[in-house]
PDB file of C-alpha atoms in Angstrom:
ATOM      1  CA  MET A  22       0.000   0.000   0.000  1.00  0.00           C
ATOM      2  CA  LEU A  23       2.908   2.386   0.631  1.00  0.00           C
ATOM      3  CA  PRO A  24       3.524   3.218  -3.067  1.00  0.00           C
ATOM      4  CA  LYS A  25      -0.156   4.146  -3.465  1.00  0.00           C
ATOM      5  CA  VAL A  26       0.082   6.443  -0.442  1.00  0.00           C
ATOM      6  CA  TYR A  27       2.944   8.274  -2.138  1.00  0.00           C
ATOM      7  CA  GLY A  28       0.906   8.513  -5.330  1.00  0.00           C
ATOM      8  CA  ARG A  29      -2.087  10.033  -3.577  1.00  0.00           C
ATOM      9  CA  TYR A  30       0.212  12.494  -1.801  1.00  0.00           C
ATOM     10  CA  PHE A  31       1.744  13.603  -5.122  1.00  0.00           C
ATOM     11  CA  ASN A  32      -1.737  14.018  -6.643  1.00  0.00           C
ATOM     12  CA  LEU A  33      -2.849  16.235  -3.767  1.00  0.00           C
ATOM     13  CA  LEU A  34       0.382  18.222  -3.715  1.00  0.00           C
ATOM     14  CA  ALA A  35       0.116  18.883  -7.458  1.00  0.00           C
ATOM     15  CA  ARG A  36      -3.130  20.791  -6.845  1.00  0.00           C
ATOM     16  CA  VAL A  37      -1.093  23.268  -4.818  1.00  0.00           C
ATOM     17  CA  SER A  38       2.219  23.144  -6.677  1.00  0.00           C
ATOM     18  CA  LYS A  39       3.030  20.920  -9.649  1.00  0.00           C
ATOM     19  CA  THR A  40       6.702  21.848  -9.336  1.00  0.00           C
ATOM     20  CA  ARG A  41       6.828  20.741  -5.707  1.00  0.00           C
ATOM     21  CA  ALA A  42       4.976  17.514  -6.517  1.00  0.00           C
ATOM     22  CA  ALA A  43       7.408  16.785  -9.339  1.00  0.00           C
ATOM     23  CA  GLU A  44      10.424  17.376  -7.091  1.00  0.00           C
ATOM     24  CA  LYS A  45       9.034  15.058  -4.415  1.00  0.00           C
ATOM     25  CA  ALA A  46       8.211  12.385  -7.004  1.00  0.00           C
ATOM     26  CA  PHE A  47      11.720  12.642  -8.445  1.00  0.00           C
ATOM     27  CA  TYR A  48      13.454  12.150  -5.105  1.00  0.00           C
ATOM     28  CA  VAL A  49      11.227   9.222  -4.147  1.00  0.00           C
ATOM     29  CA  PHE A  50      12.103   7.707  -7.536  1.00  0.00           C
ATOM     30  CA  CYS A  51      15.838   8.187  -6.897  1.00  0.00           C
ATOM     31  CA  THR A  52      15.879   7.008  -3.266  1.00  0.00           C
ATOM     32  CA  VAL A  53      18.120   3.968  -2.784  1.00  0.00           C
ATOM     33  CA  ARG A  54      16.765   1.520  -0.198  1.00  0.00           C
ATOM     34  CA  LYS A  55      19.192  -1.392  -0.552  1.00  0.00           C
ATOM     35  CA  GLY A  56      22.720  -2.011  -1.784  1.00  0.00           C
ATOM     36  CA  ARG A  57      24.859  -1.064   1.203  1.00  0.00           C
ATOM     37  CA  VAL A  58      27.647  -3.487   2.128  1.00  0.00           C
ATOM     38  CA  LEU A  59      26.292  -6.503   4.025  1.00  0.00           C
ATOM     39  CA  PRO A  60      28.266  -8.367   6.710  1.00  0.00           C
ATOM     40  CA  ASN A  61      28.967 -11.308   4.371  1.00  0.00           C
ATOM     41  CA  GLN A  62      30.314  -8.910   1.713  1.00  0.00           C
ATOM     42  CA  LYS A  63      32.591  -6.838   3.928  1.00  0.00           C
ATOM     43  CA  GLU A  64      35.718  -9.008   4.041  1.00  0.00           C
ATOM     44  CA  TYR A  65      35.794  -9.510   0.271  1.00  0.00           C
ATOM     45  CA  LEU A  66      35.364  -5.830  -0.533  1.00  0.00           C
ATOM     46  CA  ASP A  67      37.630  -4.492   2.205  1.00  0.00           C
ATOM     47  CA  LYS A  68      40.583  -6.436   0.807  1.00  0.00           C
ATOM     48  CA  ALA A  69      40.215  -4.711  -2.573  1.00  0.00           C
ATOM     49  CA  LYS A  70      39.616  -1.118  -1.433  1.00  0.00           C
ATOM     50  CA  SER A  71      41.863   1.310  -3.291  1.00  0.00           C
ATOM     51  CA  GLY A  72      40.858   4.721  -2.011  1.00  0.00           C
ATOM     52  CA  ALA A  73      37.993   7.008  -2.868  1.00  0.00           C
ATOM     53  CA  LEU A  74      37.115   9.428  -5.639  1.00  0.00           C
ATOM     54  CA  GLU A  75      35.520  12.794  -4.942  1.00  0.00           C
ATOM     55  CA  VAL A  76      33.014  13.328  -7.751  1.00  0.00           C
ATOM     56  CA  LYS A  77      30.864  16.437  -7.425  1.00  0.00           C
ATOM     57  CA  ASN A  78      28.926  15.944  -4.177  1.00  0.00           C
ATOM     58  CA  HIS A  79      29.838  12.292  -3.636  1.00  0.00           C
ATOM     59  CA  THR A  80      32.679  10.260  -2.181  1.00  0.00           C
ATOM     60  CA  LEU A  81      32.868   7.068  -4.240  1.00  0.00           C
ATOM     61  CA  GLN A  82      34.581   3.948  -2.941  1.00  0.00           C
ATOM     62  CA  THR A  83      36.892   2.376  -5.521  1.00  0.00           C
ATOM     63  CA  TYR A  84      38.347  -1.131  -5.766  1.00  0.00           C
ATOM     64  CA  HIS A  85      41.296  -2.701  -7.549  1.00  0.00           C
ATOM     65  CA  TRP A  86      42.328  -6.269  -8.374  1.00  0.00           C
ATOM     66  CA  SER A  87      45.759  -6.203  -9.983  1.00  0.00           C
ATOM     67  CA  GLY A  88      46.611  -7.932 -13.264  1.00  0.00           C
ATOM     68  CA  SER A  89      49.171  -7.464 -16.041  1.00  0.00           C
ATOM     69  CA  LYS A  90      46.713  -7.324 -18.963  1.00  0.00           C
ATOM     70  CA  GLU A  91      44.273  -4.604 -20.028  1.00  0.00           C
ATOM     71  CA  THR A  92      42.158  -2.743 -17.476  1.00  0.00           C
ATOM     72  CA  VAL A  93      38.472  -3.660 -17.112  1.00  0.00           C
ATOM     73  CA  LEU A  94      35.958  -1.347 -15.409  1.00  0.00           C
ATOM     74  CA  LEU A  95      32.953  -3.017 -13.731  1.00  0.00           C
ATOM     75  CA  VAL A  96      29.737  -1.024 -13.186  1.00  0.00           C
ATOM     76  CA  HIS A  97      27.016  -2.595 -11.004  1.00  0.00           C
ATOM     77  CA  GLY A  98      23.248  -2.085 -11.115  1.00  0.00           C
ATOM     78  CA  TRP A  99      20.547  -0.453  -8.990  1.00  0.00           C
ATOM     79  CA  GLU A 100      20.507  -1.374  -5.270  1.00  0.00           C
ATOM     80  CA  SER A 101      23.613  -3.513  -5.638  1.00  0.00           C
ATOM     81  CA  ASN A 102      27.337  -2.935  -5.111  1.00  0.00           C
ATOM     82  CA  THR A 103      30.721  -4.142  -6.339  1.00  0.00           C
ATOM     83  CA  PHE A 104      30.327  -7.477  -4.510  1.00  0.00           C
ATOM     84  CA  ARG A 105      27.928  -8.600  -7.252  1.00  0.00           C
ATOM     85  CA  TRP A 106      30.938  -9.010  -9.578  1.00  0.00           C
ATOM     86  CA  ARG A 107      32.805 -11.532  -7.411  1.00  0.00           C
ATOM     87  CA  ASN A 108      32.280 -14.509  -9.783  1.00  0.00           C
ATOM     88  CA  LEU A 109      33.315 -12.559 -12.865  1.00  0.00           C
ATOM     89  CA  ILE A 110      36.264 -11.027 -11.017  1.00  0.00           C
ATOM     90  CA  ALA A 111      37.573 -14.537 -10.294  1.00  0.00           C
ATOM     91  CA  LYS A 112      37.416 -15.369 -14.007  1.00  0.00           C
ATOM     92  CA  LEU A 113      39.045 -12.097 -15.028  1.00  0.00           C
ATOM     93  CA  LEU A 114      41.851 -12.628 -12.525  1.00  0.00           C
ATOM     94  CA  GLU A 115      42.465 -16.107 -13.925  1.00  0.00           C
ATOM     95  CA  ALA A 116      42.897 -14.427 -17.316  1.00  0.00           C
ATOM     96  CA  ASN A 117      45.230 -11.855 -15.656  1.00  0.00           C
ATOM     97  CA  TYR A 118      43.151  -8.754 -16.401  1.00  0.00           C
ATOM     98  CA  ASN A 119      43.599  -5.602 -14.338  1.00  0.00           C
ATOM     99  CA  ILE A 120      40.226  -4.872 -12.712  1.00  0.00           C
ATOM    100  CA  VAL A 121      38.787  -1.673 -11.269  1.00  0.00           C
ATOM    101  CA  ALA A 122      35.318  -0.979  -9.912  1.00  0.00           C
ATOM    102  CA  PHE A 123      33.446   1.463  -7.697  1.00  0.00           C
ATOM    103  CA  ASP A 124      30.255   1.675  -5.683  1.00  0.00           C
ATOM    104  CA  ALA A 125      27.641   4.000  -7.161  1.00  0.00           C
ATOM    105  CA  PRO A 126      26.435   6.981  -5.129  1.00  0.00           C
ATOM    106  CA  ALA A 127      24.231   5.735  -2.251  1.00  0.00           C
ATOM    107  CA  HIS A 128      25.472   2.161  -2.778  1.00  0.00           C
ATOM    108  CA  GLY A 129      28.104   0.011  -1.083  1.00  0.00           C
ATOM    109  CA  TYR A 130      30.570   2.207   0.801  1.00  0.00           C
ATOM    110  CA  SER A 131      29.882   5.330  -1.289  1.00  0.00           C
ATOM    111  CA  SER A 132      28.160   8.404   0.113  1.00  0.00           C
ATOM    112  CA  GLY A 133      24.642   9.621  -0.562  1.00  0.00           C
ATOM    113  CA  GLN A 134      21.002   8.662  -0.343  1.00  0.00           C
ATOM    114  CA  TYR A 135      19.867   9.140  -3.952  1.00  0.00           C
ATOM    115  CA  LEU A 136      21.019   7.970  -7.365  1.00  0.00           C
ATOM    116  CA  ASP A 137      20.151   9.258 -10.803  1.00  0.00           C
ATOM    117  CA  LEU A 138      21.773   7.984 -13.954  1.00  0.00           C
ATOM    118  CA  PRO A 139      23.619  11.174 -14.962  1.00  0.00           C
ATOM    119  CA  SER A 140      25.237  11.227 -11.501  1.00  0.00           C
ATOM    120  CA  TYR A 141      26.252   7.592 -11.983  1.00  0.00           C
ATOM    121  CA  SER A 142      27.702   8.551 -15.357  1.00  0.00           C
ATOM    122  CA  ASP A 143      29.816  11.226 -13.646  1.00  0.00           C
ATOM    123  CA  GLY A 144      31.335   8.464 -11.534  1.00  0.00           C
ATOM    124  CA  VAL A 145      31.947   6.247 -14.561  1.00  0.00           C
ATOM    125  CA  GLN A 146      33.682   9.073 -16.394  1.00  0.00           C
ATOM    126  CA  ALA A 147      35.860   9.869 -13.388  1.00  0.00           C
ATOM    127  CA  MET A 148      36.940   6.204 -13.243  1.00  0.00           C
ATOM    128  CA  ILE A 149      37.680   6.166 -16.978  1.00  0.00           C
ATOM    129  CA  GLU A 150      39.778   9.307 -16.739  1.00  0.00           C
ATOM    130  CA  LYS A 151      41.718   7.969 -13.751  1.00  0.00           C
ATOM    131  CA  TYR A 152      42.294   4.342 -14.794  1.00  0.00           C
ATOM    132  CA  ASN A 153      42.001   4.449 -18.605  1.00  0.00           C
ATOM    133  CA  PRO A 154      40.178   1.097 -18.947  1.00  0.00           C
ATOM    134  CA  LYS A 155      40.046  -0.553 -22.347  1.00  0.00           C
ATOM    135  CA  TYR A 156      36.962  -2.615 -21.511  1.00  0.00           C
ATOM    136  CA  LEU A 157      33.706  -1.629 -19.757  1.00  0.00           C
ATOM    137  CA  ILE A 158      31.155  -4.058 -18.303  1.00  0.00           C
ATOM    138  CA  GLY A 159      27.811  -2.958 -16.830  1.00  0.00           C
ATOM    139  CA  HIS A 160      24.919  -4.859 -15.295  1.00  0.00           C
ATOM    140  CA  SER A 161      21.326  -3.589 -15.468  1.00  0.00           C
ATOM    141  CA  MET A 162      21.328   0.155 -14.703  1.00  0.00           C
ATOM    142  CA  GLY A 163      25.121   0.000 -14.913  1.00  0.00           C
ATOM    143  CA  GLY A 164      24.868  -1.040 -18.559  1.00  0.00           C
ATOM    144  CA  MET A 165      22.390   1.733 -19.295  1.00  0.00           C
ATOM    145  CA  THR A 166      24.796   4.171 -17.655  1.00  0.00           C
ATOM    146  CA  LEU A 167      27.626   2.977 -19.896  1.00  0.00           C
ATOM    147  CA  MET A 168      25.515   3.574 -23.013  1.00  0.00           C
ATOM    148  CA  TYR A 169      24.627   7.088 -21.854  1.00  0.00           C
ATOM    149  CA  ASN A 170      28.209   7.873 -20.883  1.00  0.00           C
ATOM    150  CA  GLU A 171      29.610   6.707 -24.217  1.00  0.00           C
ATOM    151  CA  PHE A 172      27.059   8.818 -26.089  1.00  0.00           C
ATOM    152  CA  TYR A 173      28.200  11.969 -24.306  1.00  0.00           C
ATOM    153  CA  HIS A 174      31.935  11.338 -23.904  1.00  0.00           C
ATOM    154  CA  LYS A 175      33.068   8.894 -26.612  1.00  0.00           C
ATOM    155  CA  ASN A 176      36.196   7.863 -24.722  1.00  0.00           C
ATOM    156  CA  GLU A 177      38.793   6.972 -27.344  1.00  0.00           C
ATOM    157  CA  GLY A 178      40.697   4.584 -25.079  1.00  0.00           C
ATOM    158  CA  VAL A 179      37.694   2.294 -24.647  1.00  0.00           C
ATOM    159  CA  GLU A 180      37.543  -0.529 -27.203  1.00  0.00           C
ATOM    160  CA  LYS A 181      34.834  -2.915 -25.978  1.00  0.00           C
ATOM    161  CA  MET A 182      31.630  -2.614 -23.949  1.00  0.00           C
ATOM    162  CA  ILE A 183      29.420  -5.305 -22.420  1.00  0.00           C
ATOM    163  CA  THR A 184      25.908  -4.867 -21.026  1.00  0.00           C
ATOM    164  CA  ILE A 185      24.052  -7.518 -19.016  1.00  0.00           C
ATOM    165  CA  GLY A 186      20.276  -7.408 -18.497  1.00  0.00           C
ATOM    166  CA  SER A 187      20.124  -3.661 -19.071  1.00  0.00           C
ATOM    167  CA  PRO A 188      17.011  -1.534 -19.644  1.00  0.00           C
ATOM    168  CA  SER A 189      16.900   0.859 -22.574  1.00  0.00           C
ATOM    169  CA  GLU A 190      13.981   3.295 -22.569  1.00  0.00           C
ATOM    170  CA  PHE A 191      13.612   5.711 -19.666  1.00  0.00           C
ATOM    171  CA  TYR A 192       9.971   6.319 -20.555  1.00  0.00           C
ATOM    172  CA  GLU A 193       9.256   2.619 -19.879  1.00  0.00           C
ATOM    173  CA  ILE A 194      10.809   2.934 -16.431  1.00  0.00           C
ATOM    174  CA  MET A 195       8.743   6.064 -15.835  1.00  0.00           C
ATOM    175  CA  ASP A 196       5.591   4.257 -17.013  1.00  0.00           C
ATOM    176  CA  HIS A 197       6.235   1.520 -14.446  1.00  0.00           C
ATOM    177  CA  TYR A 198       6.831   4.110 -11.722  1.00  0.00           C
ATOM    178  CA  GLN A 199       3.534   5.837 -12.517  1.00  0.00           C
ATOM    179  CA  ARG A 200       1.606   2.554 -12.499  1.00  0.00           C
ATOM    180  CA  LEU A 201       3.230   1.447  -9.234  1.00  0.00           C
ATOM    181  CA  LEU A 202       2.398   4.655  -7.387  1.00  0.00           C
ATOM    182  CA  ASP A 203      -0.789   5.404  -9.365  1.00  0.00           C
ATOM    183  CA  PHE A 204      -0.162   9.139  -9.631  1.00  0.00           C
ATOM    184  CA  ASN A 205      -2.096  11.107 -12.245  1.00  0.00           C
ATOM    185  CA  ASP A 206      -1.001  12.593 -15.554  1.00  0.00           C
ATOM    186  CA  ASN A 207      -0.653  16.069 -14.054  1.00  0.00           C
ATOM    187  CA  VAL A 208       2.102  14.749 -11.806  1.00  0.00           C
ATOM    188  CA  ARG A 209       3.637  12.809 -14.712  1.00  0.00           C
ATOM    189  CA  GLU A 210       3.761  15.892 -16.929  1.00  0.00           C
ATOM    190  CA  ALA A 211       5.300  17.939 -14.126  1.00  0.00           C
ATOM    191  CA  LEU A 212       7.844  15.189 -13.427  1.00  0.00           C
ATOM    192  CA  GLU A 213       8.874  15.066 -17.088  1.00  0.00           C
ATOM    193  CA  ALA A 214       9.262  18.848 -17.115  1.00  0.00           C
ATOM    194  CA  TYR A 215      11.413  18.575 -13.989  1.00  0.00           C
ATOM    195  CA  VAL A 216      13.667  16.001 -15.681  1.00  0.00           C
ATOM    196  CA  LEU A 217      14.039  18.240 -18.747  1.00  0.00           C
ATOM    197  CA  ASN A 218      14.876  21.276 -16.652  1.00  0.00           C
ATOM    198  CA  ARG A 219      17.352  19.400 -14.449  1.00  0.00           C
ATOM    199  CA  PHE A 220      19.175  17.319 -17.065  1.00  0.00           C
ATOM    200  CA  GLY A 221      18.502  18.987 -20.407  1.00  0.00           C
ATOM    201  CA  PHE A 222      16.805  16.028 -22.119  1.00  0.00           C
ATOM    202  CA  THR A 223      13.280  14.673 -22.287  1.00  0.00           C
ATOM    203  CA  VAL A 224      12.212  11.300 -20.919  1.00  0.00           C
ATOM    204  CA  LYS A 225      11.782  10.059 -24.496  1.00  0.00           C
ATOM    205  CA  GLU A 226      15.248  11.238 -25.501  1.00  0.00           C
ATOM    206  CA  PHE A 227      16.865   9.219 -22.734  1.00  0.00           C
ATOM    207  CA  SER A 228      17.169   5.942 -24.603  1.00  0.00           C
ATOM    208  CA  SER A 229      19.993   3.399 -24.832  1.00  0.00           C
ATOM    209  CA  SER A 230      18.775   2.377 -28.280  1.00  0.00           C
ATOM    210  CA  ARG A 231      19.133   6.017 -29.352  1.00  0.00           C
ATOM    211  CA  PHE A 232      22.569   6.236 -27.762  1.00  0.00           C
ATOM    212  CA  ALA A 233      23.618   3.040 -29.557  1.00  0.00           C
ATOM    213  CA  LYS A 234      23.208   4.620 -32.992  1.00  0.00           C
ATOM    214  CA  THR A 235      26.496   6.497 -32.660  1.00  0.00           C
ATOM    215  CA  ASN A 236      28.359   3.883 -30.601  1.00  0.00           C
ATOM    216  CA  THR A 237      31.475   2.767 -32.483  1.00  0.00           C
ATOM    217  CA  LYS A 238      32.811   0.413 -29.806  1.00  0.00           C
ATOM    218  CA  LYS A 239      32.680  -3.355 -30.157  1.00  0.00           C
ATOM    219  CA  GLY A 240      29.748  -4.514 -28.055  1.00  0.00           C
ATOM    220  CA  LEU A 241      28.358  -7.636 -26.414  1.00  0.00           C
ATOM    221  CA  LEU A 242      24.867  -7.753 -24.921  1.00  0.00           C
ATOM    222  CA  PHE A 243      23.348 -10.440 -22.691  1.00  0.00           C
ATOM    223  CA  HIS A 244      19.671 -10.608 -21.799  1.00  0.00           C
ATOM    224  CA  ASP A 245      17.380 -13.329 -20.522  1.00  0.00           C
ATOM    225  CA  GLU A 246      14.000 -13.769 -22.194  1.00  0.00           C
ATOM    226  CA  LEU A 247      12.341 -14.240 -18.786  1.00  0.00           C
ATOM    227  CA  ASP A 248      14.019 -11.285 -17.065  1.00  0.00           C
ATOM    228  CA  LYS A 249      11.414  -9.838 -14.688  1.00  0.00           C
ATOM    229  CA  LEU A 250      13.298  -6.633 -13.862  1.00  0.00           C
ATOM    230  CA  ALA A 251      14.482  -5.346 -17.239  1.00  0.00           C
ATOM    231  CA  PRO A 252      12.467  -6.143 -20.395  1.00  0.00           C
ATOM    232  CA  PHE A 253      14.131  -8.480 -22.878  1.00  0.00           C
ATOM    233  CA  HIS A 254      13.154  -6.270 -25.810  1.00  0.00           C
ATOM    234  CA  ALA A 255      15.410  -3.529 -24.400  1.00  0.00           C
ATOM    235  CA  SER A 256      18.625  -5.303 -25.418  1.00  0.00           C
ATOM    236  CA  GLU A 257      17.040  -6.424 -28.687  1.00  0.00           C
ATOM    237  CA  ALA A 258      16.428  -2.778 -29.553  1.00  0.00           C
ATOM    238  CA  VAL A 259      19.901  -1.621 -28.488  1.00  0.00           C
ATOM    239  CA  HIS A 260      21.525  -4.401 -30.517  1.00  0.00           C
ATOM    240  CA  SER A 261      19.500  -3.456 -33.605  1.00  0.00           C
ATOM    241  CA  TYR A 262      21.000   0.059 -33.540  1.00  0.00           C
ATOM    242  CA  TRP A 263      24.509  -0.836 -32.346  1.00  0.00           C
ATOM    243  CA  ASN A 264      26.431  -1.669 -35.510  1.00  0.00           C
ATOM    244  CA  ASP A 265      29.356  -3.607 -34.071  1.00  0.00           C
ATOM    245  CA  SER A 266      27.514  -5.592 -31.409  1.00  0.00           C
ATOM    246  CA  THR A 267      26.720  -9.224 -30.664  1.00  0.00           C
ATOM    247  CA  PHE A 268      23.547 -10.209 -28.808  1.00  0.00           C
ATOM    248  CA  ILE A 269      23.357 -13.342 -26.659  1.00  0.00           C
ATOM    249  CA  ARG A 270      19.848 -14.272 -25.570  1.00  0.00           C
ATOM    250  CA  THR A 271      19.295 -16.730 -22.740  1.00  0.00           C
ATOM    251  CA  LYS A 272      16.228 -18.315 -21.148  1.00  0.00           C
ATOM    252  CA  GLY A 273      15.825 -19.095 -17.471  1.00  0.00           C
ATOM    253  CA  LEU A 274      19.043 -17.506 -16.165  1.00  0.00           C
ATOM    254  CA  GLY A 275      17.318 -14.574 -14.480  1.00  0.00           C
ATOM    255  CA  HIS A 276      18.348 -10.957 -14.171  1.00  0.00           C
ATOM    256  CA  SER A 277      21.682 -11.250 -12.326  1.00  0.00           C
ATOM    257  CA  MET A 278      23.348 -13.731 -14.716  1.00  0.00           C
ATOM    258  CA  HIS A 279      26.214 -14.840 -12.469  1.00  0.00           C
ATOM    259  CA  GLN A 280      26.486 -18.238 -14.205  1.00  0.00           C
ATOM    260  CA  GLU A 281      29.940 -19.586 -15.025  1.00  0.00           C
ATOM    261  CA  HIS A 282      29.291 -20.034 -18.738  1.00  0.00           C
ATOM    262  CA  ILE A 283      28.171 -16.389 -18.998  1.00  0.00           C
ATOM    263  CA  ASN A 284      31.389 -15.237 -17.353  1.00  0.00           C
ATOM    264  CA  ASP A 285      33.394 -17.525 -19.650  1.00  0.00           C
ATOM    265  CA  GLN A 286      31.760 -15.882 -22.682  1.00  0.00           C
ATOM    266  CA  ILE A 287      32.633 -12.456 -21.301  1.00  0.00           C
ATOM    267  CA  VAL A 288      36.287 -13.389 -20.914  1.00  0.00           C
ATOM    268  CA  ASP A 289      36.343 -14.948 -24.395  1.00  0.00           C
ATOM    269  CA  PHE A 290      34.938 -11.715 -25.849  1.00  0.00           C
ATOM    270  CA  LEU A 291      37.662  -9.674 -24.147  1.00  0.00           C
ATOM    271  CA  ASN A 292      40.380 -12.103 -25.234  1.00  0.00           C
ATOM    272  CA  ASN A 293      39.472 -12.008 -28.939  1.00  0.00           C
TER     273      ASN A 293
END
């Protein structure tokens, strides 16, 4: 019932001030409720801590696993943290890759309470500028962030990008948010205007499939047909616009896709 309570509150607030209702709806949307470091994750992550990056208003925890080959940057998803990469990290270390990662704002050991994708992109870009990775790998929202970041920055040192179970269209995420909270179209219109004013793009313009049209990196996309958190058609659409990309569809592996054969395919893609 709690989401509906928020929705009714936004509807009532919009009668007084659409701008205020939009701001409240935005911050509820961006509030991170999970993803901090859990007791069973602490020892693993603490061993790999490599300092922090100050990026705008956030202190971002970074991690490093040393290897003699090319540098790989790992970018986790919503309400997760760097621990989610532990299985892939083991495979990458076996192949002797140099691995860096960081916790998104409001996740893991990083500061903050809210996360929006442009702020996550600021962190990605700071990591790229500091560590000069050749390969980027993102899961879920992390993959969407990589597509956005590449569209705006086109980092020449990056050669390959991998996305795993990533959404594509921001308007679809916003549609789900509106249905979940059941706020009215007045609030939705005000929220979209708030996004445009804050970030300089419309909800429709924020699209990984749109960003893919100018992406010249070599890409690999994974998505499970039965993914309940990010729609399968998202990666289908991105692949259709991303010229130099390969799409691997799975069935029954879920959203996280930690399976060994998936990680083996990732390493093979980086090796070749």
